[in-house]
Every structure is written in C-alpha cells, then in structure tokens.
C-alpha cells in the first residue's frame, strides 16, 4: 500500500515540527484558491461553485497517491480552458447536459492517466519541450483574456474564437456596462498592486472580498452588475454521470489532449519544486495520482484538473513540508461551503473575470521568449509556432501541434546532429573539433571523426555523406578513418547495412575503417550484426589514444 500510496508513508512519518508551517500554509492557500477556483469554474463553463467542489476530491486523493509533498492540485487555467473548448461543441442549447459532460470528461481524463501509468508512459511528458510549453502557455493566456472580455465589460459576446471575440468586443464598445467595467479594472489594479508590494498576500481573496463588499454596500447588483447568485447547499456528492454514446466518443480525443497537457504541467511543476528543495518525485507515480484525482472528480460532480503553480508557490514560501497543508485547505473550503454561502453568492462575476485575466498575465513569460531568441532562433520559432497554433486553431488541435512540433524538433536533432573532425591544438591536451580552433591540425593520413547521435534509419545516410565529406576535405591522402563512437550507443538494422556499404566504399579507396571509444553495448551489437567480423576486432579500440597508436604502429609495419 505504501508503494502505491507514497503519501500514506509520509503521513505516518509526519513530524510535529512541521505542523505550524502546514497550518499557516493551508489557511493561506485556501484563502487564495476560493476565489481562484470559482473563477476557473466560470472559465470551464460550469457554475462557479463547481470550481470549489472540484478542489475537494483532488486534495484528498493526491495527498495519498502523489509523490510530491508540496504540489497543490485542483482546478487551473489551462485545463479549464480546454474543458470549455471540448464541451461547448457538444452541449445542448440550454446547457442542461454541460455539467454531466464535464464530469464524464474528468473521468475519462483520469482513466487515460491511469492507463498511461499502467504502461509506464510517464516519459511522454518530455515530448513537450520548454519552448513548446512557453508558447503554449502564452497562447492559452491570450485565449483566457479574450474569453473574459464579455464578463468584465458586461457585453454579451457570441463569438467563440479569439479574433472573433476581440472584433466583437470593439464593435460593441457602445454597449459597455460602466459599473461592471470600472469594478473589473479596480480589481485588476488592486491585484497587480498587491502582487508587487505584498507578493505573499492572498491578493485574489482580498480583491473578491472588497468587490463583494462594494456590491453589498452600493447595491451594485441592482445596477446590472452580475453576481454569482444562489449557491446550492451542501457539498458535492457521488453521482455517476451518464451521457449518450454519441457524445462520449468525441470526448476521448479531448481527454487525451487534456491528460497530456495536464500531466506535463503537473510533473514539470513538481520537478521544479523538488529540485529547489532537494528531494525527488516519481514521474510515473504522478501520472497515477493525477489520474485518480481526475477520476474522483468525475464521480463527484467536478471537471478536469491539474496542478497549480501559484498555489504551490504560496505553500512553498510558507515552508510546507507535507501534504497536510492540502488537508488543512480542504477543511477551510468545506467550512466556507457549509457556512459562508451567502457571502459567496454576492461575488461579482466581473471580479472573477479580472482574477482570470490576472492569472493569464502570469502565463505570458516575455523574458523567456527573449531568452529563447538569444539562445537559438529555432527555439523561439517553435514557441511562436505553438502560440499561433493554439490561437488560430481549436485549442486541442494546438496541443497536437505542440506535441508534433516537439517530436519534429527532436527528430531534426537526431537526423542531423553535430559532428566533428578531431585534431590536436598546440598547447592544449586532448583532441578537439578542428572547426572550433584556428590552429588545429589533424594527423596526416588519419581522420578522427565523431558523430554525436546514435545511428539509425533517420540519420545514417546523413552520417555517411558527412563522413565522406570529411575524407574529401583532407589534403593528405587518407589511409585510416576512425569513427569516434562516444555518442553512438546503439544501431538499428538500417544503420548496420549502411555501415557495411560505407566499409566497402572505403575499402575500394584503400582506406581502413576503425572504431574508437566503443562501449560494451555497442560492441555486442557489432558482434550480433556481423560488422565486427567485417571490420575486424583488431580495428576496434576503447580509447582514441589507443586508436592513434594503432594507426602509427600499422603505418610503420606497412613501411
């Protein structure tokens, strides 16, 4: 049980010295997440209170199944936006099936993650590289902002695309509801001010309380400012959502996309805090924990969830040592739902929209785009392409584009990796890439060539062409070609056949093929393929130094 539920083991070894920090963090995180999760419920297209319901099962389940003692799971912006995108096309005109669709989607996301755990697919999160994530988050942030234009202005917008919403908003500026827009702008100014001068304070909670107080004091709801309204009594209960088969099938593709993005966000956030605080997380266990948390939400009237970087940061800043802080936050949320519903009912929707916009601005990392530009322009191009893919296609298509671009980028690096002809540099020990140093010289008659990737069907022709070019570039006639296999840890059958062709072409030109720095795994593959017999074990060396000695000895023998 402790292997399946690592959180249980941590709870058993809980230290009382941690309690003070966990209590303070739990209360503070709850104060932050109450307005935030209500806003994300609105963003997902369900009732705001469902955002609070959707925090309860994940907090309990992740405490038991998660591998991170600090990660805060629950509703967050990206999965909320993706939920709305996936369900809006399937819901009926009156929206009566929307909540059921959201719950089913959460359940399917959970099952996808659990199946992934069973097949140990945690490594798939690595398909989303840093540039892809930066670009994706920026695109999602813009979608979040455009989706709140109607809420903060009091305008009813019909368009469902980013450009359509922006165009419609500016076309209807004469319909802006003044009190609603003023309230939203004041909330935004307040949030940014608090974040600047009091970064650890629960700004969203203070903002919503002040906005709610303004509604109650000035009767703003009677002047057309929309509020959350009556909230159902009690807590979420077990309910098996049922939808027609024709609605279920389209949700599967959406669930896979949400699972990939949600898990990537989950494991990357967990890794970041694990690195900062010197502990380790289990990537595959995180897949199971996220799956069970989503499945629990599907059975308890919730919607898909992932992790929250902002709430995790708050807990970390207050010294959290265990998931007890999540249990404390859960108790606070339950108390609010049971006894403070009248206060929640007066929350102005404009304030919730402002909180979403505020959260969205944190997802657009301009310094990261600049860093990508300075590091490598292709990395920036990947980030921008992902942003545009998310903005100008369906958001789930944007996920597919992001994964596809990550794979293409990886494939491009494998298909055309760095290579080097090695030579000696005056006054510097060792062998170095002759392209890096102006005074490098090669050993006459010997080409020491390094190819920085495993050889496979995708790159072996590239290897052969560039190796031949290295031979042709030599001034002195080449007698030996030594392949430095430091980065070549394995071969596939296509590479084996092409290496055999390469060997025969060199033989016709009276050039000996040798290999250096051959690892044991590669040596075994050379034996199994028959290449070792062809090349001869006498021409396989375990260091470059011994390969060079071998070249000189055979050269002297031949003379």
Coordinates of C-alpha atoms in Angstrom, one line a residue, residues 85-414:
X85 CA -13.3 24.1 -25.7
X86 CA -14.1 20.4 -25.6
X87 CA -17.6 20.6 -24.2
X88 CA -19.0 23.7 -25.8
X89 CA -19.5 22.0 -29.2
X90 CA -21.3 19.0 -27.6
X91 CA -23.6 20.8 -25.1
X92 CA -27.2 21.3 -26.0
X93 CA -28.5 24.9 -26.5
X94 CA -29.9 25.2 -22.9
X95 CA -26.7 23.8 -21.4
X96 CA -28.6 21.2 -19.4
X97 CA -26.0 18.5 -20.2
X98 CA -22.9 20.6 -19.7
X99 CA -22.2 19.6 -16.1
X100 CA -22.6 15.9 -17.0
X101 CA -20.2 16.3 -19.9
X102 CA -17.7 18.0 -17.7
X103 CA -17.8 15.2 -15.1
X104 CA -17.5 12.5 -17.8
X105 CA -14.6 14.3 -19.3
X106 CA -12.8 14.4 -15.9
X107 CA -13.4 10.7 -15.5
X108 CA -12.1 9.9 -19.0
X109 CA -9.0 12.1 -18.4
X110 CA -8.5 10.1 -15.2
X111 CA -8.7 6.8 -17.0
X112 CA -6.3 7.9 -19.7
X113 CA -3.7 8.8 -17.0
X114 CA -4.2 5.6 -15.1
X115 CA -3.8 3.6 -18.3
X116 CA -0.7 5.6 -19.0
X117 CA 0.6 4.7 -15.6
X118 CA -0.1 1.0 -16.3
X119 CA 2.0 1.2 -19.4
X120 CA 4.7 3.4 -17.7
X121 CA 4.2 6.3 -20.1
X122 CA 5.4 9.0 -17.7
X123 CA 8.3 9.7 -20.1
X124 CA 5.8 11.2 -22.6
X125 CA 5.8 14.5 -20.7
X126 CA 9.2 15.0 -22.2
X127 CA 7.6 15.4 -25.6
X128 CA 6.6 18.9 -24.5
X129 CA 9.9 20.8 -24.6
X130 CA 10.4 24.1 -22.8
X131 CA 9.9 26.3 -25.9
X132 CA 6.7 24.4 -26.7
X133 CA 5.4 24.9 -23.1
X134 CA 6.3 28.6 -23.2
X135 CA 4.5 29.1 -26.5
X136 CA 1.5 27.0 -25.5
X137 CA 1.0 28.8 -22.2
X138 CA 1.2 32.2 -23.9
X139 CA -1.5 31.1 -26.4
X140 CA -3.7 29.8 -23.7
X141 CA -3.3 33.0 -21.7
X142 CA -4.5 35.1 -24.7
X143 CA -7.5 32.8 -25.0
X144 CA -8.2 33.2 -21.3
X145 CA -8.1 37.0 -21.6
X146 CA -10.3 37.2 -24.7
X147 CA -12.8 34.9 -23.0
X148 CA -13.2 37.3 -20.1
X149 CA -13.8 40.4 -22.2
X150 CA -17.6 39.9 -22.0
X151 CA -17.6 39.3 -18.3
X152 CA -15.5 42.4 -17.3
X153 CA -17.5 44.7 -19.7
X154 CA -21.0 43.4 -19.3
X155 CA -21.3 42.8 -23.0
X156 CA -22.8 39.6 -24.3
X157 CA -20.3 38.2 -26.8
X158 CA -21.4 35.4 -29.2
X159 CA -18.2 34.6 -30.9
X160 CA -16.2 31.5 -29.9
X161 CA -12.8 32.4 -31.4
X162 CA -10.1 34.8 -30.1
X163 CA -10.1 37.1 -33.1
X164 CA -13.9 36.9 -33.2
X165 CA -14.3 37.9 -29.6
X166 CA -11.8 40.8 -29.9
X167 CA -13.5 42.1 -33.0
X168 CA -17.0 41.7 -31.5
X169 CA -15.9 43.4 -28.3
X170 CA -14.6 46.5 -30.1
X171 CA -17.6 46.6 -32.4
X172 CA -19.9 46.7 -29.3
X173 CA -17.9 49.2 -27.1
X174 CA -21.0 51.4 -27.0
X175 CA -22.8 48.6 -25.0
X176 CA -20.1 48.5 -22.3
X177 CA -21.7 48.5 -18.8
X178 CA -19.9 51.2 -16.9
X179 CA -20.2 49.9 -13.3
X180 CA -19.1 46.4 -14.4
X181 CA -16.0 47.6 -16.3
X182 CA -15.0 50.0 -13.5
X183 CA -15.3 47.3 -10.9
X184 CA -13.2 44.9 -13.0
X185 CA -10.5 47.5 -13.7
X186 CA -10.3 48.3 -10.0
X187 CA -9.9 44.7 -9.1
X188 CA -7.1 44.3 -11.7
X189 CA -5.2 47.4 -10.4
X190 CA -5.6 46.1 -6.9
X191 CA -4.3 42.6 -7.8
X192 CA -1.2 43.9 -9.6
X193 CA -0.5 46.4 -6.7
X194 CA -0.8 43.6 -4.1
X195 CA 1.4 41.3 -6.2
X196 CA 4.1 44.0 -6.5
X197 CA 4.3 45.1 -2.9
X198 CA 2.9 42.1 -0.9
X199 CA 3.8 39.1 -3.0
X200 CA 2.9 36.5 -0.4
X201 CA -0.5 38.0 0.5
X202 CA -3.7 36.3 -0.8
X203 CA -4.5 39.1 -3.2
X204 CA -7.4 37.4 -5.0
X205 CA -9.2 36.8 -1.7
X206 CA -8.8 40.4 -0.6
X207 CA -9.9 41.6 -4.1
X208 CA -13.0 39.5 -4.1
X209 CA -13.9 40.4 -0.5
X210 CA -13.6 44.1 -1.3
X211 CA -15.6 43.7 -4.5
X212 CA -18.3 41.7 -2.7
X213 CA -18.4 44.4 0.0
X214 CA -18.8 47.0 -2.7
X215 CA -21.7 45.0 -4.2
X216 CA -23.4 44.7 -0.8
X217 CA -22.8 48.3 0.2
X218 CA -23.7 50.1 -3.0
X219 CA -26.3 47.5 -4.2
X220 CA -24.4 47.1 -7.5
X221 CA -26.3 44.0 -8.4
X222 CA -29.4 46.3 -8.7
X223 CA -27.5 48.4 -11.2
X224 CA -26.8 45.5 -13.5
X225 CA -23.5 44.1 -12.1
X226 CA -23.8 40.3 -12.5
X227 CA -23.1 38.2 -9.4
X228 CA -22.6 34.5 -8.8
X229 CA -26.1 34.2 -7.3
X230 CA -27.6 31.4 -5.2
X231 CA -25.2 28.6 -4.4
X232 CA -26.5 25.1 -3.9
X233 CA -26.5 24.0 -0.3
X234 CA -24.1 21.2 0.9
X235 CA -21.1 19.5 -0.6
X236 CA -20.6 17.6 -3.8
X237 CA -22.0 14.0 -3.7
X238 CA -21.3 10.8 -5.5
X239 CA -23.0 10.8 -8.9
X240 CA -22.3 8.5 -11.9
X241 CA -22.6 10.8 -14.9
X242 CA -24.5 9.4 -17.8
X243 CA -24.4 10.7 -21.4
X244 CA -25.3 9.3 -24.8
X245 CA -22.6 7.2 -26.6
X246 CA -22.5 9.7 -29.5
X247 CA -21.4 12.4 -27.0
X248 CA -18.9 10.1 -25.3
X249 CA -16.8 9.2 -28.3
X250 CA -15.7 12.8 -29.2
X251 CA -14.7 13.3 -25.6
X252 CA -12.0 10.7 -25.8
X253 CA -9.7 12.7 -28.1
X254 CA -10.3 15.8 -25.9
X255 CA -9.4 13.8 -22.8
X256 CA -6.1 12.6 -24.3
X257 CA -5.1 16.1 -25.1
X258 CA -6.1 17.4 -21.6
X259 CA -4.3 14.5 -20.0
X260 CA -1.1 15.2 -21.9
X261 CA -1.1 18.9 -21.1
X262 CA -2.4 18.5 -17.5
X263 CA 0.2 15.8 -16.8
X264 CA 3.0 17.8 -18.3
X265 CA 2.1 20.8 -16.2
X266 CA 1.8 18.6 -13.1
X267 CA 5.1 16.8 -13.5
X268 CA 7.1 19.9 -14.5
X269 CA 5.8 21.9 -11.6
X270 CA 6.5 19.0 -9.2
X271 CA 10.1 18.6 -10.6
X272 CA 10.8 22.3 -10.3
X273 CA 9.9 22.4 -6.5
X274 CA 11.7 19.0 -5.9
X275 CA 14.9 20.5 -7.4
X276 CA 14.5 23.6 -5.4
X277 CA 14.0 21.7 -2.1
X278 CA 16.3 18.8 -2.7
X279 CA 14.0 15.8 -2.9
X280 CA 12.8 13.5 -5.8
X281 CA 9.5 12.8 -7.3
X282 CA 8.3 9.8 -9.3
X283 CA 7.1 10.9 -12.7
X284 CA 5.1 7.7 -13.3
X285 CA 3.5 7.9 -9.8
X286 CA 2.4 11.5 -10.7
X287 CA 0.6 10.0 -13.7
X288 CA -1.3 7.7 -11.3
X289 CA -2.0 10.4 -8.8
X290 CA -3.4 12.8 -11.4
X291 CA -5.5 10.0 -12.9
X292 CA -7.1 9.1 -9.6
X293 CA -7.7 12.7 -8.7
X294 CA -9.5 13.3 -12.0
X295 CA -11.4 10.1 -11.8
X296 CA -12.5 11.2 -8.3
X297 CA -13.7 14.5 -9.7
X298 CA -15.6 12.7 -12.4
X299 CA -17.6 10.8 -9.8
X300 CA -18.1 13.9 -7.5
X301 CA -19.6 16.4 -10.0
X302 CA -16.3 18.0 -10.9
X303 CA -14.3 18.7 -14.1
X304 CA -10.7 18.0 -15.3
X305 CA -7.9 19.4 -13.1
X306 CA -4.1 19.5 -12.9
X307 CA -1.6 21.3 -10.6
X308 CA -1.4 24.9 -9.7
X309 CA 2.0 26.6 -9.8
X310 CA 0.7 29.7 -8.0
X311 CA -0.8 27.8 -5.0
X312 CA 2.3 25.5 -4.8
X313 CA 4.5 28.6 -4.7
X314 CA 2.4 30.1 -1.8
X315 CA 2.8 26.9 0.2
X316 CA 6.5 26.7 -0.5
X317 CA 7.0 30.3 0.6
X318 CA 5.4 29.5 3.9
X319 CA 7.6 26.4 4.5
X320 CA 5.3 23.4 3.7
X321 CA 6.9 20.1 4.4
X322 CA 4.0 17.7 3.6
X323 CA 0.5 17.4 2.0
X324 CA -1.0 18.2 5.4
X325 CA -1.3 21.8 4.2
X326 CA -3.7 20.5 1.5
X327 CA -5.8 18.7 4.1
X328 CA -6.0 22.0 6.1
X329 CA -7.0 23.9 2.9
X330 CA -9.7 21.3 2.3
X331 CA -11.2 21.7 5.7
X332 CA -11.3 25.5 5.3
X333 CA -13.0 25.2 1.9
X334 CA -15.6 22.7 3.4
X335 CA -16.3 25.2 6.2
X336 CA -16.8 28.0 3.7
X337 CA -19.2 25.9 1.6
X338 CA -21.2 24.9 4.6
X339 CA -21.5 28.3 6.4
X340 CA -20.5 31.2 4.1
X341 CA -22.6 30.5 1.0
X342 CA -24.5 33.9 1.3
X343 CA -21.1 35.7 1.0
X344 CA -20.1 33.7 -2.0
X345 CA -23.4 34.4 -3.7
X346 CA -22.6 38.1 -3.8
X347 CA -19.2 37.6 -5.6
X348 CA -19.4 39.8 -8.7
X349 CA -18.6 37.9 -11.9
X350 CA -16.6 40.9 -13.2
X351 CA -14.2 40.3 -10.3
X352 CA -13.8 36.6 -11.1
X353 CA -13.1 37.6 -14.7
X354 CA -10.5 40.0 -13.5
X355 CA -8.8 37.3 -11.5
X356 CA -8.7 35.0 -14.6
X357 CA -7.1 37.9 -16.6
X358 CA -4.6 38.5 -13.8
X359 CA -3.7 34.8 -13.7
X360 CA -3.4 34.8 -17.5
X361 CA -0.8 37.5 -17.5
X362 CA 1.4 35.3 -15.3
X363 CA 1.4 32.7 -18.1
X364 CA 2.9 35.0 -20.7
X365 CA 6.6 34.9 -20.0
X366 CA 8.1 37.7 -22.2
X367 CA 11.6 37.2 -20.6
X368 CA 11.5 33.6 -21.6
X369 CA 10.7 34.5 -25.2
X370 CA 13.7 36.9 -25.2
X371 CA 15.9 34.2 -23.7
X372 CA 14.9 31.7 -26.4
X373 CA 15.7 34.4 -29.1
X374 CA 19.2 34.9 -27.6
X375 CA 19.9 31.2 -27.2
X376 CA 18.7 29.9 -30.6
X377 CA 16.2 31.3 -33.1
X378 CA 14.8 27.9 -33.9
X379 CA 13.7 27.6 -30.2
X380 CA 11.9 30.9 -30.5
X381 CA 10.3 29.8 -33.7
X382 CA 8.9 26.7 -32.0
X383 CA 7.5 28.7 -29.2
X384 CA 5.8 31.2 -31.5
X385 CA 4.5 28.5 -33.8
X386 CA 2.9 26.8 -30.9
X387 CA 1.3 30.1 -29.7
X388 CA -0.2 30.7 -33.1
X389 CA -1.3 27.1 -33.4
X390 CA -3.2 27.4 -30.2
X391 CA -4.7 30.8 -31.1
X392 CA -5.7 30.1 -34.7
X393 CA -6.9 26.5 -34.4
X394 CA -9.0 24.7 -31.9
X395 CA -7.1 24.5 -28.6
X396 CA -7.0 20.7 -28.7
X397 CA -5.5 20.9 -32.2
X398 CA -3.0 23.3 -30.7
X399 CA -2.0 20.6 -28.2
X400 CA -1.5 18.2 -31.1
X401 CA 0.6 20.8 -32.9
X402 CA 2.7 21.3 -29.8
X403 CA 3.4 17.6 -29.4
X404 CA 4.0 17.3 -33.2
X405 CA 6.5 20.2 -33.1
X406 CA 8.3 18.7 -30.2
X407 CA 8.7 15.4 -32.0
X408 CA 9.8 17.1 -35.2
X409 CA 12.3 19.2 -33.3
X410 CA 13.7 16.0 -31.6
X411 CA 13.7 14.2 -35.0
X412 CA 15.5 17.1 -36.7
X413 CA 18.2 17.0 -34.0
X414 CA 18.6 13.2 -34.3

